[in-house]
């Protein structure tokens, strides 16, 4: 069976994916302007500083939007439909793409509180996902 | 030089499509080149007149697009542009070409596009990429199953949540667009549909149904521009570029600042300011319709109605033939053709409407037309306002 597309960690993102592998959810915080950002970058998208720290995120957020997907967008998702594609707004502010899991897809609503959970897809890659809080 | 100085300085003098629909025996390069040949013939120009080439091919074999297509057609331009911002690229090229022509950087600009989207893979609204391992920022979206339709669905869901927009209102757009397609012999889907047909079509990514989604076809298109001065000596009545704008706000849908507002808010304002016309002056609008929600967000972002009122605006078949807002008069990406990037076809139809060439679907007395392209995942826009000369 085909695998879903998986991230190939690179300079900006190695720390994020290795934390996820340890079931830790980290995001970046800028030492110069104090803003959080997601996704990980080599510079702060608010002020262009390179002084970024990795911080443990609370892991909570709310559903900003979602869509129940009935068609596999890639052979790796065959047999995994329907799934909930969602943008979660983290408590720290930034938004991220994720899946809402461990619930009936039809029960997901915008504004719903969610918490992070970890999906160990392979030995190397763990995907942070979210479930109802 | 002020952008407003471009007003009526540059003209579109040739437009054409290639074979459309399912064209398995022709490459995307050939479709692009044949559309270019037809657009040049229409203008009374040859490839040797072309000194500016504008194109992008986002699929396999399309790297260095403007070099590739210029070489393919035996053109050696002195102005080149492979700007790649998705389906809006070809509308943004009108701005780039107008600037290049007005400043003398080139004399004859060729914008061209070809794609064999359906012959390559078939289906509707396919994956963003088929990569097994994802490098770069999209690795924060693709592992979660993001797709083009999934991305637009997120915007639709949010708009419904904030403003109470309904699936029926989105369906109004698909139904009205099909009515226009029924009057275009080149349109792929011409049988009438009802709002119920849209709502009962298969759910692809909630809240978007199959009939909320554009077609996937093979197609090519081309647009030729030159100075208004030179245009007056050519075969076709020139269509003037009145004002243009372009903008982008994000690459990935999770990074879109506001899921209910597109960059058309910026590109549209710029185009109206530079054209010196108001919304009421627009006789016909060609609005990129990758999905029904694309149209609704664009109409609001362009300021044809207030934010949140797009659903009411399109209700009652307002954008259909005979309605008071003629839109997507060739049948749009929803019913006419959509080779993965639709932008060039909004320009082609706007020009034909202003020339009065559209037969049964002609908007009577059209003097001012607006075309708006949207690229990526509601990421980029190009807006142009054209006028009869
Ligand atoms: Zn900063």
PDB file of C-alpha atoms and ligand atoms in Angstrom, chain A residues 30 33 44 46-47 49, ligand 1:
ATOM      1  CA  UNK A  30      11.445  35.215  18.303  1.00  0.00           C
ATOM      2  CA  UNK A  33      10.097  40.717  18.731  1.00  0.00           C
ATOM      3  CA  UNK A  44      11.181  35.368  12.024  1.00  0.00           C
ATOM      4  CA  UNK A  46       7.411  39.180  11.739  1.00  0.00           C
ATOM      5  CA  UNK A  47      10.779  40.969  11.988  1.00  0.00           C
ATOM      6  CA  UNK A  49      15.468  38.184  12.937  1.00  0.00           C
TER       7      UNK A  49
HETATM    8 ZN1  LIG C   1      10.686  38.592  15.297  1.00  0.00          ZN
END
